[in-house]
């Protein structure tokens, strides 16, 4: 068995697992969605990188909060439930998290807080996305989509097979997520995790992924502002042949990859092919740009208006962000770079990367 197979197919032994099941979800996929690249402390962020299910004439807007905090207003997205993902876009050891989100009249407010390693608040650019789904998902039978917002229990969830997701507590800041009915015969899809914590600086990541025929299983580990395990809420999303918001057609231009061998200088195409999906049938590649820097190329899907999310993989407390905004040219989306950190030192670490556009 290959090293990758051992990583993906191992299932941690859970002693004294506390399981919390959510009721099955029930209408369209997604009901509401939106994303933005927040590159200003107040006003309207980049129009080249914001889109959503709102009607024409509306835009995302942001206002500053307490130090390190940005209040993001998604127009016309007020509704129940849903999940939020956030990725810092900064060339330094910074973490961004979702503090909370809630309706505000017809809009949805997402409060994002960013901090340096160690906990000092710092306002930096970031990407943020929200989606909320119910009901049966159309499209190819090979596709699947599910999410969980967990905070001392499942707050809200979606499962495209109509089953109830499960979260088990394995230890301090250590959780096991099971998405029944979304299994695959071999590893396929992409995972994204974001800490949700309104009380303290936090970050969360995927520490184990065990795809199986009957369910997707993964473990999430959360840490405090340093490297100590910490209980925290989190958003968890699984996508397979769907974009990060669960959409399919449109968009026709989206891709994701799992850089599971960061020691490979590349360019290489992660395998099996199911973890390196491209909606246009092209082959995504990953290569080194330096220590702790990984350049991802998504051919044939790179069009405005687009979005990127990143999540670190591994049991240790390292974390990954975007070093700078991605770019598109000639239909190619280039993420240069995913940057990973151990405390304040850059190092090569595995990560999940998800790209989508409105094309």
mmCIF file of C-alpha atoms in Angstrom:
data_model
loop_
_atom_site.group_PDB
_atom_site.id
_atom_site.type_symbol
_atom_site.label_atom_id
_atom_site.label_comp_id
_atom_site.label_asym_id
_atom_site.label_seq_id
_atom_site.Cartn_x
_atom_site.Cartn_y
_atom_site.Cartn_z
ATOM 1 C CA UNK A 1 0.000 0.000 0.000
ATOM 2 C CA UNK A 2 1.359 3.427 -0.970
ATOM 3 C CA UNK A 3 2.107 6.169 1.546
ATOM 4 C CA UNK A 4 -0.828 8.187 0.186
ATOM 5 C CA UNK A 5 -3.178 5.221 0.575
ATOM 6 C CA UNK A 6 -2.079 4.773 4.167
ATOM 7 C CA UNK A 7 -2.721 8.468 4.834
ATOM 8 C CA UNK A 8 -6.119 8.485 3.176
ATOM 9 C CA UNK A 9 -7.454 5.123 4.262
ATOM 10 C CA UNK A 10 -6.338 4.919 7.874
ATOM 11 C CA UNK A 11 -9.142 5.374 10.345
ATOM 12 C CA UNK A 12 -8.156 6.569 13.790
ATOM 13 C CA UNK A 13 -9.342 4.445 16.705
ATOM 14 C CA UNK A 14 -11.893 6.533 18.584
ATOM 15 C CA UNK A 15 -12.263 5.678 22.260
ATOM 16 C CA UNK A 16 -15.213 7.192 24.047
ATOM 17 C CA UNK A 17 -16.505 8.957 20.980
ATOM 18 C CA UNK A 18 -19.393 11.346 21.549
ATOM 19 C CA UNK A 19 -21.599 11.405 18.476
ATOM 20 C CA UNK A 20 -24.090 14.083 17.576
ATOM 21 C CA UNK A 21 -26.361 13.381 14.620
ATOM 22 C CA UNK A 22 -28.228 16.065 12.710
ATOM 23 C CA UNK A 23 -31.606 15.651 11.057
ATOM 24 C CA UNK A 24 -31.688 15.016 7.330
ATOM 25 C CA UNK A 25 -31.757 18.093 5.197
ATOM 26 C CA UNK A 26 -34.746 18.919 2.882
ATOM 27 C CA UNK A 27 -35.082 22.310 -1.679
ATOM 28 C CA UNK A 28 -32.344 23.562 -4.154
ATOM 29 C CA UNK A 29 -28.537 23.349 -4.046
ATOM 30 C CA UNK A 30 -27.440 25.870 -3.022
ATOM 31 C CA UNK A 31 -30.300 28.035 -1.796
ATOM 32 C CA UNK A 32 -27.978 30.975 -1.186
ATOM 33 C CA UNK A 33 -24.279 31.477 -1.871
ATOM 34 C CA UNK A 34 -21.688 34.221 -2.128
ATOM 35 C CA UNK A 35 -17.967 34.855 -2.058
ATOM 36 C CA UNK A 36 -15.539 37.766 -1.985
ATOM 37 C CA UNK A 37 -11.884 38.677 -1.808
ATOM 38 C CA UNK A 38 -11.762 41.347 0.892
ATOM 39 C CA UNK A 39 -8.836 43.582 -0.003
ATOM 40 C CA UNK A 40 -10.006 46.818 1.656
ATOM 41 C CA UNK A 41 -10.752 47.597 5.332
ATOM 42 C CA UNK A 42 -14.007 49.362 4.439
ATOM 43 C CA UNK A 43 -16.201 49.939 1.429
ATOM 44 C CA UNK A 44 -16.697 47.591 -1.526
ATOM 45 C CA UNK A 45 -13.979 44.945 -1.993
ATOM 46 C CA UNK A 46 -12.630 43.795 -5.366
ATOM 47 C CA UNK A 47 -15.428 43.481 -7.927
ATOM 48 C CA UNK A 48 -13.214 41.069 -9.873
ATOM 49 C CA UNK A 49 -13.509 38.541 -7.059
ATOM 50 C CA UNK A 50 -17.040 38.766 -5.670
ATOM 51 C CA UNK A 51 -20.180 36.990 -6.789
ATOM 52 C CA UNK A 52 -23.320 35.549 -5.282
ATOM 53 C CA UNK A 53 -26.945 34.582 -5.681
ATOM 54 C CA UNK A 54 -28.107 38.163 -5.107
ATOM 55 C CA UNK A 55 -29.790 40.108 -7.909
ATOM 56 C CA UNK A 56 -27.895 42.512 -10.163
ATOM 57 C CA UNK A 57 -27.014 45.883 -8.699
ATOM 58 C CA UNK A 58 -25.908 44.635 -5.280
ATOM 59 C CA UNK A 59 -22.348 44.268 -3.984
ATOM 60 C CA UNK A 60 -20.530 42.888 -0.975
ATOM 61 C CA UNK A 61 -19.476 45.634 1.455
ATOM 62 C CA UNK A 62 -17.203 45.643 4.488
ATOM 63 C CA UNK A 63 -16.658 47.750 7.602
ATOM 64 C CA UNK A 64 -13.957 47.539 10.268
ATOM 65 C CA UNK A 65 -14.752 46.235 13.737
ATOM 66 C CA UNK A 66 -12.421 45.816 16.700
ATOM 67 C CA UNK A 67 -8.695 45.463 15.878
ATOM 68 C CA UNK A 68 -8.196 42.603 13.419
ATOM 69 C CA UNK A 69 -11.938 42.345 12.739
ATOM 70 C CA UNK A 70 -13.823 42.920 9.485
ATOM 71 C CA UNK A 71 -17.604 42.864 9.168
ATOM 72 C CA UNK A 72 -18.599 41.471 5.761
ATOM 73 C CA UNK A 73 -22.130 42.125 4.468
ATOM 74 C CA UNK A 74 -23.392 39.732 1.786
ATOM 75 C CA UNK A 75 -26.477 41.306 0.168
ATOM 76 C CA UNK A 76 -29.777 39.395 0.039
ATOM 77 C CA UNK A 77 -28.359 36.217 1.575
ATOM 78 C CA UNK A 78 -30.225 36.266 4.896
ATOM 79 C CA UNK A 79 -31.435 32.821 5.834
ATOM 80 C CA UNK A 80 -30.967 29.947 8.209
ATOM 81 C CA UNK A 81 -27.870 27.855 8.638
ATOM 82 C CA UNK A 82 -25.074 27.581 6.131
ATOM 83 C CA UNK A 83 -21.292 27.484 6.455
ATOM 84 C CA UNK A 84 -18.507 30.037 6.102
ATOM 85 C CA UNK A 85 -14.923 29.508 4.936
ATOM 86 C CA UNK A 86 -12.109 32.037 5.251
ATOM 87 C CA UNK A 87 -8.503 32.056 4.013
ATOM 88 C CA UNK A 88 -5.940 34.761 4.836
ATOM 89 C CA UNK A 89 -4.149 36.352 1.851
ATOM 90 C CA UNK A 90 -0.896 37.586 3.326
ATOM 91 C CA UNK A 91 2.845 36.943 3.055
ATOM 92 C CA UNK A 92 3.283 36.290 6.760
ATOM 93 C CA UNK A 93 2.215 33.952 9.582
ATOM 94 C CA UNK A 94 -1.397 35.096 9.927
ATOM 95 C CA UNK A 95 -4.618 33.171 10.570
ATOM 96 C CA UNK A 96 -8.181 34.287 9.759
ATOM 97 C CA UNK A 97 -11.297 32.736 11.288
ATOM 98 C CA UNK A 98 -15.042 33.206 11.183
ATOM 99 C CA UNK A 99 -16.196 34.628 14.511
ATOM 100 C CA UNK A 100 -19.903 34.312 13.682
ATOM 101 C CA UNK A 101 -22.505 34.954 11.001
ATOM 102 C CA UNK A 102 -26.148 35.985 11.191
ATOM 103 C CA UNK A 103 -28.980 37.623 9.214
ATOM 104 C CA UNK A 104 -29.252 41.419 9.227
ATOM 105 C CA UNK A 105 -32.498 42.330 7.538
ATOM 106 C CA UNK A 106 -32.300 40.907 4.001
ATOM 107 C CA UNK A 107 -28.506 40.533 4.206
ATOM 108 C CA UNK A 108 -26.061 38.141 5.827
ATOM 109 C CA UNK A 109 -23.333 39.469 8.130
ATOM 110 C CA UNK A 110 -20.097 37.490 8.514
ATOM 111 C CA UNK A 111 -17.625 38.665 11.147
ATOM 112 C CA UNK A 112 -14.058 37.688 10.263
ATOM 113 C CA UNK A 113 -11.150 38.047 12.694
ATOM 114 C CA UNK A 114 -7.486 37.724 11.775
ATOM 115 C CA UNK A 115 -4.445 37.464 14.035
ATOM 116 C CA UNK A 116 -0.746 36.895 13.848
ATOM 117 C CA UNK A 117 0.689 33.651 15.181
ATOM 118 C CA UNK A 118 0.601 34.163 18.925
ATOM 119 C CA UNK A 119 -2.718 35.978 18.921
ATOM 120 C CA UNK A 120 -2.054 39.674 18.194
ATOM 121 C CA UNK A 121 -4.906 40.995 16.024
ATOM 122 C CA UNK A 122 -3.963 42.082 12.525
ATOM 123 C CA UNK A 123 -6.189 43.223 9.659
ATOM 124 C CA UNK A 124 -5.135 41.539 6.418
ATOM 125 C CA UNK A 125 -6.842 40.693 3.114
ATOM 126 C CA UNK A 126 -8.766 37.410 3.012
ATOM 127 C CA UNK A 127 -11.150 35.350 0.935
ATOM 128 C CA UNK A 128 -14.559 34.501 2.407
ATOM 129 C CA UNK A 129 -17.418 32.354 1.130
ATOM 130 C CA UNK A 130 -20.868 31.441 2.425
ATOM 131 C CA UNK A 131 -23.362 28.836 1.223
ATOM 132 C CA UNK A 132 -26.573 27.287 2.483
ATOM 133 C CA UNK A 133 -28.281 24.271 0.911
ATOM 134 C CA UNK A 134 -31.289 22.048 1.394
ATOM 135 C CA UNK A 135 -33.003 19.349 -0.633
ATOM 136 C CA UNK A 136 -31.922 17.005 -3.393
ATOM 137 C CA UNK A 137 -28.877 17.797 -5.515
ATOM 138 C CA UNK A 138 -29.035 17.252 -9.283
ATOM 139 C CA UNK A 139 -26.222 16.470 -11.692
ATOM 140 C CA UNK A 140 -24.093 13.381 -12.320
ATOM 141 C CA UNK A 141 -24.444 10.427 -9.976
ATOM 142 C CA UNK A 142 -20.714 10.619 -9.213
ATOM 143 C CA UNK A 143 -21.090 14.080 -7.667
ATOM 144 C CA UNK A 144 -21.595 14.704 -3.951
ATOM 145 C CA UNK A 145 -21.700 17.653 -1.581
ATOM 146 C CA UNK A 146 -22.013 18.050 2.160
ATOM 147 C CA UNK A 147 -21.169 20.377 5.000
ATOM 148 C CA UNK A 148 -21.307 20.725 8.774
ATOM 149 C CA UNK A 149 -21.259 23.761 11.040
ATOM 150 C CA UNK A 150 -20.231 22.345 14.410
ATOM 151 C CA UNK A 151 -20.057 24.176 17.722
ATOM 152 C CA UNK A 152 -20.474 21.856 20.735
ATOM 153 C CA UNK A 153 -22.961 20.018 18.514
ATOM 154 C CA UNK A 154 -24.087 20.236 14.920
ATOM 155 C CA UNK A 155 -25.558 23.705 14.409
ATOM 156 C CA UNK A 156 -26.520 23.147 10.773
ATOM 157 C CA UNK A 157 -25.673 20.622 8.085
ATOM 158 C CA UNK A 158 -26.289 19.460 4.526
ATOM 159 C CA UNK A 159 -25.860 16.044 2.911
ATOM 160 C CA UNK A 160 -26.671 15.575 -0.778
ATOM 161 C CA UNK A 161 -27.648 11.944 -0.092
ATOM 162 C CA UNK A 162 -30.299 13.184 2.341
ATOM 163 C CA UNK A 163 -28.698 11.506 5.355
ATOM 164 C CA UNK A 164 -27.675 12.930 8.708
ATOM 165 C CA UNK A 165 -24.019 13.842 9.177
ATOM 166 C CA UNK A 166 -22.229 12.877 12.389
ATOM 167 C CA UNK A 167 -19.524 14.577 14.453
ATOM 168 C CA UNK A 168 -17.616 12.673 17.110
ATOM 169 C CA UNK A 169 -15.378 14.211 19.775
ATOM 170 C CA UNK A 170 -12.043 12.381 19.984
ATOM 171 C CA UNK A 171 -10.200 14.702 22.365
ATOM 172 C CA UNK A 172 -9.423 18.348 23.044
ATOM 173 C CA UNK A 173 -9.837 20.172 19.739
ATOM 174 C CA UNK A 174 -10.064 16.834 17.914
ATOM 175 C CA UNK A 175 -13.173 15.796 16.002
ATOM 176 C CA UNK A 176 -14.273 13.080 13.600
ATOM 177 C CA UNK A 177 -16.726 14.035 10.836
ATOM 178 C CA UNK A 178 -18.734 11.366 9.002
ATOM 179 C CA UNK A 179 -20.774 12.135 5.878
ATOM 180 C CA UNK A 180 -22.811 8.974 5.216
ATOM 181 C CA UNK A 181 -23.965 8.247 1.697
ATOM 182 C CA UNK A 182 -21.266 10.452 0.138
ATOM 183 C CA UNK A 183 -18.661 7.711 -0.128
ATOM 184 C CA UNK A 184 -16.463 6.906 -3.097
ATOM 185 C CA UNK A 185 -14.735 3.711 -4.201
ATOM 186 C CA UNK A 186 -11.391 5.548 -4.248
ATOM 187 C CA UNK A 187 -10.257 8.901 -2.834
ATOM 188 C CA UNK A 188 -12.134 11.669 -4.610
ATOM 189 C CA UNK A 189 -13.197 15.221 -3.797
ATOM 190 C CA UNK A 190 -11.874 18.073 -1.712
ATOM 191 C CA UNK A 191 -12.193 19.191 1.915
ATOM 192 C CA UNK A 192 -12.230 22.691 3.380
ATOM 193 C CA UNK A 193 -12.265 23.566 7.095
ATOM 194 C CA UNK A 194 -12.413 26.954 8.860
ATOM 195 C CA UNK A 195 -12.420 27.683 12.584
ATOM 196 C CA UNK A 196 -15.578 29.325 13.947
ATOM 197 C CA UNK A 197 -14.837 30.920 17.285
ATOM 198 C CA UNK A 198 -16.247 34.106 18.786
ATOM 199 C CA UNK A 199 -14.319 33.771 22.056
ATOM 200 C CA UNK A 200 -10.648 33.336 21.180
ATOM 201 C CA UNK A 201 -8.192 33.160 18.278
ATOM 202 C CA UNK A 202 -8.404 29.709 16.699
ATOM 203 C CA UNK A 203 -7.509 27.736 13.604
ATOM 204 C CA UNK A 204 -8.667 24.325 12.352
ATOM 205 C CA UNK A 205 -7.431 21.893 9.704
ATOM 206 C CA UNK A 206 -8.025 18.406 8.297
ATOM 207 C CA UNK A 207 -5.810 15.891 10.094
ATOM 208 C CA UNK A 208 -7.062 12.642 8.526
ATOM 209 C CA UNK A 209 -9.194 11.686 5.527
ATOM 210 C CA UNK A 210 -10.613 8.192 5.092
ATOM 211 C CA UNK A 211 -12.775 7.895 1.979
ATOM 212 C CA UNK A 212 -14.898 4.767 1.826
ATOM 213 C CA UNK A 213 -17.690 3.305 -0.266
ATOM 214 C CA UNK A 214 -20.340 4.089 2.339
ATOM 215 C CA UNK A 215 -19.183 7.443 3.710
ATOM 216 C CA UNK A 216 -16.569 10.154 3.735
ATOM 217 C CA UNK A 217 -14.775 10.287 7.073
ATOM 218 C CA UNK A 218 -12.315 12.933 8.147
ATOM 219 C CA UNK A 219 -10.756 14.238 11.330
ATOM 220 C CA UNK A 220 -10.499 17.912 12.203
ATOM 221 C CA UNK A 221 -7.983 19.343 14.675
ATOM 222 C CA UNK A 222 -8.206 22.841 16.108
ATOM 223 C CA UNK A 223 -5.538 24.891 17.863
ATOM 224 C CA UNK A 224 -5.240 28.156 19.764
ATOM 225 C CA UNK A 225 -3.209 31.202 18.711
ATOM 226 C CA UNK A 226 -0.014 29.278 19.411
ATOM 227 C CA UNK A 227 0.193 25.503 18.827
ATOM 228 C CA UNK A 228 -1.918 24.087 21.670
ATOM 229 C CA UNK A 229 -5.025 21.988 20.898
ATOM 230 C CA UNK A 230 -8.195 23.937 21.657
ATOM 231 C CA UNK A 231 -11.886 23.143 21.471
ATOM 232 C CA UNK A 232 -13.494 25.246 18.760
ATOM 233 C CA UNK A 233 -16.417 25.449 16.437
ATOM 234 C CA UNK A 234 -15.722 24.931 12.750
ATOM 235 C CA UNK A 235 -17.200 24.826 9.258
ATOM 236 C CA UNK A 236 -16.455 21.676 7.253
ATOM 237 C CA UNK A 237 -17.281 21.255 3.541
ATOM 238 C CA UNK A 238 -16.862 18.243 1.255
ATOM 239 C CA UNK A 239 -17.148 18.795 -2.510
ATOM 240 C CA UNK A 240 -16.979 16.203 -5.281
ATOM 241 C CA UNK A 241 -17.546 17.363 -8.858
ATOM 242 C CA UNK A 242 -19.198 20.465 -7.386
ATOM 243 C CA UNK A 243 -17.695 23.841 -6.606
ATOM 244 C CA UNK A 244 -17.082 25.027 -3.038
ATOM 245 C CA UNK A 245 -20.672 26.306 -2.773
ATOM 246 C CA UNK A 246 -22.226 23.130 -4.159
ATOM 247 C CA UNK A 247 -22.947 24.626 -7.599
ATOM 248 C CA UNK A 248 -22.503 22.669 -10.818
ATOM 249 C CA UNK A 249 -23.928 24.218 -14.030
ATOM 250 C CA UNK A 250 -23.268 27.040 -13.836
ATOM 251 C CA UNK A 251 -20.393 27.280 -13.072
ATOM 252 C CA UNK A 252 -18.623 25.274 -15.746
ATOM 253 C CA UNK A 253 -15.207 26.477 -14.588
ATOM 254 C CA UNK A 254 -14.005 25.125 -11.261
ATOM 255 C CA UNK A 255 -11.289 22.812 -9.985
ATOM 256 C CA UNK A 256 -9.702 21.487 -6.836
ATOM 257 C CA UNK A 257 -6.623 19.545 -5.823
ATOM 258 C CA UNK A 258 -4.967 17.835 -2.865
ATOM 259 C CA UNK A 259 -1.235 18.600 -2.646
ATOM 260 C CA UNK A 260 -0.502 15.471 -0.590
ATOM 261 C CA UNK A 261 3.221 15.252 -1.463
ATOM 262 C CA UNK A 262 4.632 18.719 -0.738
ATOM 263 C CA UNK A 263 8.186 17.346 -0.858
ATOM 264 C CA UNK A 264 7.694 16.771 -4.603
ATOM 265 C CA UNK A 265 9.273 19.765 -6.413
ATOM 266 C CA UNK A 266 6.957 19.138 -9.358
ATOM 267 C CA UNK A 267 5.264 20.032 -11.433
ATOM 268 C CA UNK A 268 3.208 16.966 -10.563
ATOM 269 C CA UNK A 269 -0.446 15.998 -10.855
ATOM 270 C CA UNK A 270 -1.748 14.654 -7.526
ATOM 271 C CA UNK A 271 -3.236 11.164 -7.684
ATOM 272 C CA UNK A 272 -5.622 9.438 -7.724
ATOM 273 C CA UNK A 273 -7.349 11.561 -10.345
ATOM 274 C CA UNK A 274 -10.430 12.029 -8.138
ATOM 275 C CA UNK A 275 -8.547 14.374 -5.787
ATOM 276 C CA UNK A 276 -7.279 16.488 -8.701
ATOM 277 C CA UNK A 277 -10.544 17.398 -10.427
ATOM 278 C CA UNK A 278 -10.934 19.913 -13.239
ATOM 279 C CA UNK A 279 -14.433 20.603 -14.612
ATOM 280 C CA UNK A 280 -13.014 21.082 -18.126
ATOM 281 C CA UNK A 281 -11.092 17.817 -18.122
ATOM 282 C CA UNK A 282 -7.676 19.462 -17.897
ATOM 283 C CA UNK A 283 -4.938 18.306 -15.506
ATOM 284 C CA UNK A 284 -4.131 20.512 -12.518
ATOM 285 C CA UNK A 285 -0.478 20.627 -11.465
ATOM 286 C CA UNK A 286 1.456 21.570 -8.336
ATOM 287 C CA UNK A 287 5.079 22.652 -8.017
ATOM 288 C CA UNK A 288 7.438 24.262 -5.546
ATOM 289 C CA UNK A 289 8.146 27.998 -5.598
ATOM 290 C CA UNK A 290 10.489 27.793 -2.606
ATOM 291 C CA UNK A 291 10.374 26.452 0.937
ATOM 292 C CA UNK A 292 6.779 26.365 2.098
ATOM 293 C CA UNK A 293 5.534 27.817 -1.202
ATOM 294 C CA UNK A 294 3.410 25.766 -3.608
ATOM 295 C CA UNK A 295 2.214 27.043 -6.976
ATOM 296 C CA UNK A 296 -1.029 25.505 -8.246
ATOM 297 C CA UNK A 297 -2.023 25.684 -11.924
ATOM 298 C CA UNK A 298 -5.661 25.102 -12.900
ATOM 299 C CA UNK A 299 -5.850 25.026 -16.744
ATOM 300 C CA UNK A 300 -8.969 25.898 -18.787
ATOM 301 C CA UNK A 301 -11.010 27.134 -15.802
ATOM 302 C CA UNK A 302 -9.371 30.479 -15.016
ATOM 303 C CA UNK A 303 -11.922 33.221 -15.570
ATOM 304 C CA UNK A 304 -13.267 36.156 -13.605
ATOM 305 C CA UNK A 305 -15.155 36.393 -11.326
ATOM 306 C CA UNK A 306 -13.332 33.823 -9.206
ATOM 307 C CA UNK A 307 -12.449 32.570 -5.735
ATOM 308 C CA UNK A 308 -9.918 30.398 -3.867
ATOM 309 C CA UNK A 309 -9.961 28.608 -0.505
ATOM 310 C CA UNK A 310 -7.096 26.694 1.166
ATOM 311 C CA UNK A 311 -7.005 24.238 4.084
ATOM 312 C CA UNK A 312 -3.951 22.602 5.630
ATOM 313 C CA UNK A 313 -3.700 18.811 5.992
ATOM 314 C CA UNK A 314 -1.882 16.857 8.724
ATOM 315 C CA UNK A 315 -2.048 16.073 12.437
ATOM 316 C CA UNK A 316 0.545 18.664 13.539
ATOM 317 C CA UNK A 317 -0.443 22.317 14.164
ATOM 318 C CA UNK A 318 0.972 23.791 10.936
ATOM 319 C CA UNK A 319 -1.358 25.955 8.854
ATOM 320 C CA UNK A 320 -1.612 27.220 5.250
ATOM 321 C CA UNK A 321 -2.821 30.434 3.583
ATOM 322 C CA UNK A 322 -2.557 32.268 0.280
ATOM 323 C CA UNK A 323 0.652 34.262 -0.046
ATOM 324 C CA UNK A 324 -0.904 36.709 -2.508
ATOM 325 C CA UNK A 325 -3.956 36.956 -4.775
ATOM 326 C CA UNK A 326 -4.163 34.384 -7.563
ATOM 327 C CA UNK A 327 -4.313 35.424 -11.216
ATOM 328 C CA UNK A 328 -5.951 34.310 -14.443
ATOM 329 C CA UNK A 329 -4.704 34.573 -18.012
ATOM 330 C CA UNK A 330 -5.792 32.745 -21.139
ATOM 331 C CA UNK A 331 -8.195 30.565 -19.207
ATOM 332 C CA UNK A 332 -5.507 29.443 -16.743
ATOM 333 C CA UNK A 333 -5.859 30.148 -13.027
ATOM 334 C CA UNK A 334 -2.528 30.311 -11.202
ATOM 335 C CA UNK A 335 -2.373 30.252 -7.421
ATOM 336 C CA UNK A 336 1.045 31.614 -6.555
ATOM 337 C CA UNK A 337 1.368 30.655 -3.850
ATOM 338 C CA UNK A 338 -0.139 28.493 -1.166
ATOM 339 C CA UNK A 339 2.121 29.257 1.796
ATOM 340 C CA UNK A 340 2.384 26.955 4.830
ATOM 341 C CA UNK A 341 3.772 27.718 8.270
ATOM 342 C CA UNK A 342 5.002 26.041 11.442
ATOM 343 C CA UNK A 343 4.530 28.855 13.956
ATOM 344 C CA UNK A 344 6.431 31.645 12.141
ATOM 345 C CA UNK A 345 8.642 29.462 9.943
ATOM 346 C CA UNK A 346 7.699 28.511 6.391
ATOM 347 C CA UNK A 347 7.809 24.808 5.592
ATOM 348 C CA UNK A 348 6.441 22.353 3.045
ATOM 349 C CA UNK A 349 3.120 20.890 4.164
ATOM 350 C CA UNK A 350 0.148 19.212 2.487
ATOM 351 C CA UNK A 351 -2.965 21.223 1.653
ATOM 352 C CA UNK A 352 -6.350 21.173 -0.048
ATOM 353 C CA UNK A 353 -6.975 23.940 -2.613
ATOM 354 C CA UNK A 354 -10.351 24.811 -4.163
ATOM 355 C CA UNK A 355 -10.861 27.207 -7.088
ATOM 356 C CA UNK A 356 -14.092 28.382 -8.729
ATOM 357 C CA UNK A 357 -15.265 31.076 -11.114
ATOM 358 C CA UNK A 358 -18.664 32.209 -12.350
ATOM 359 C CA UNK A 359 -17.851 31.196 -15.944
#
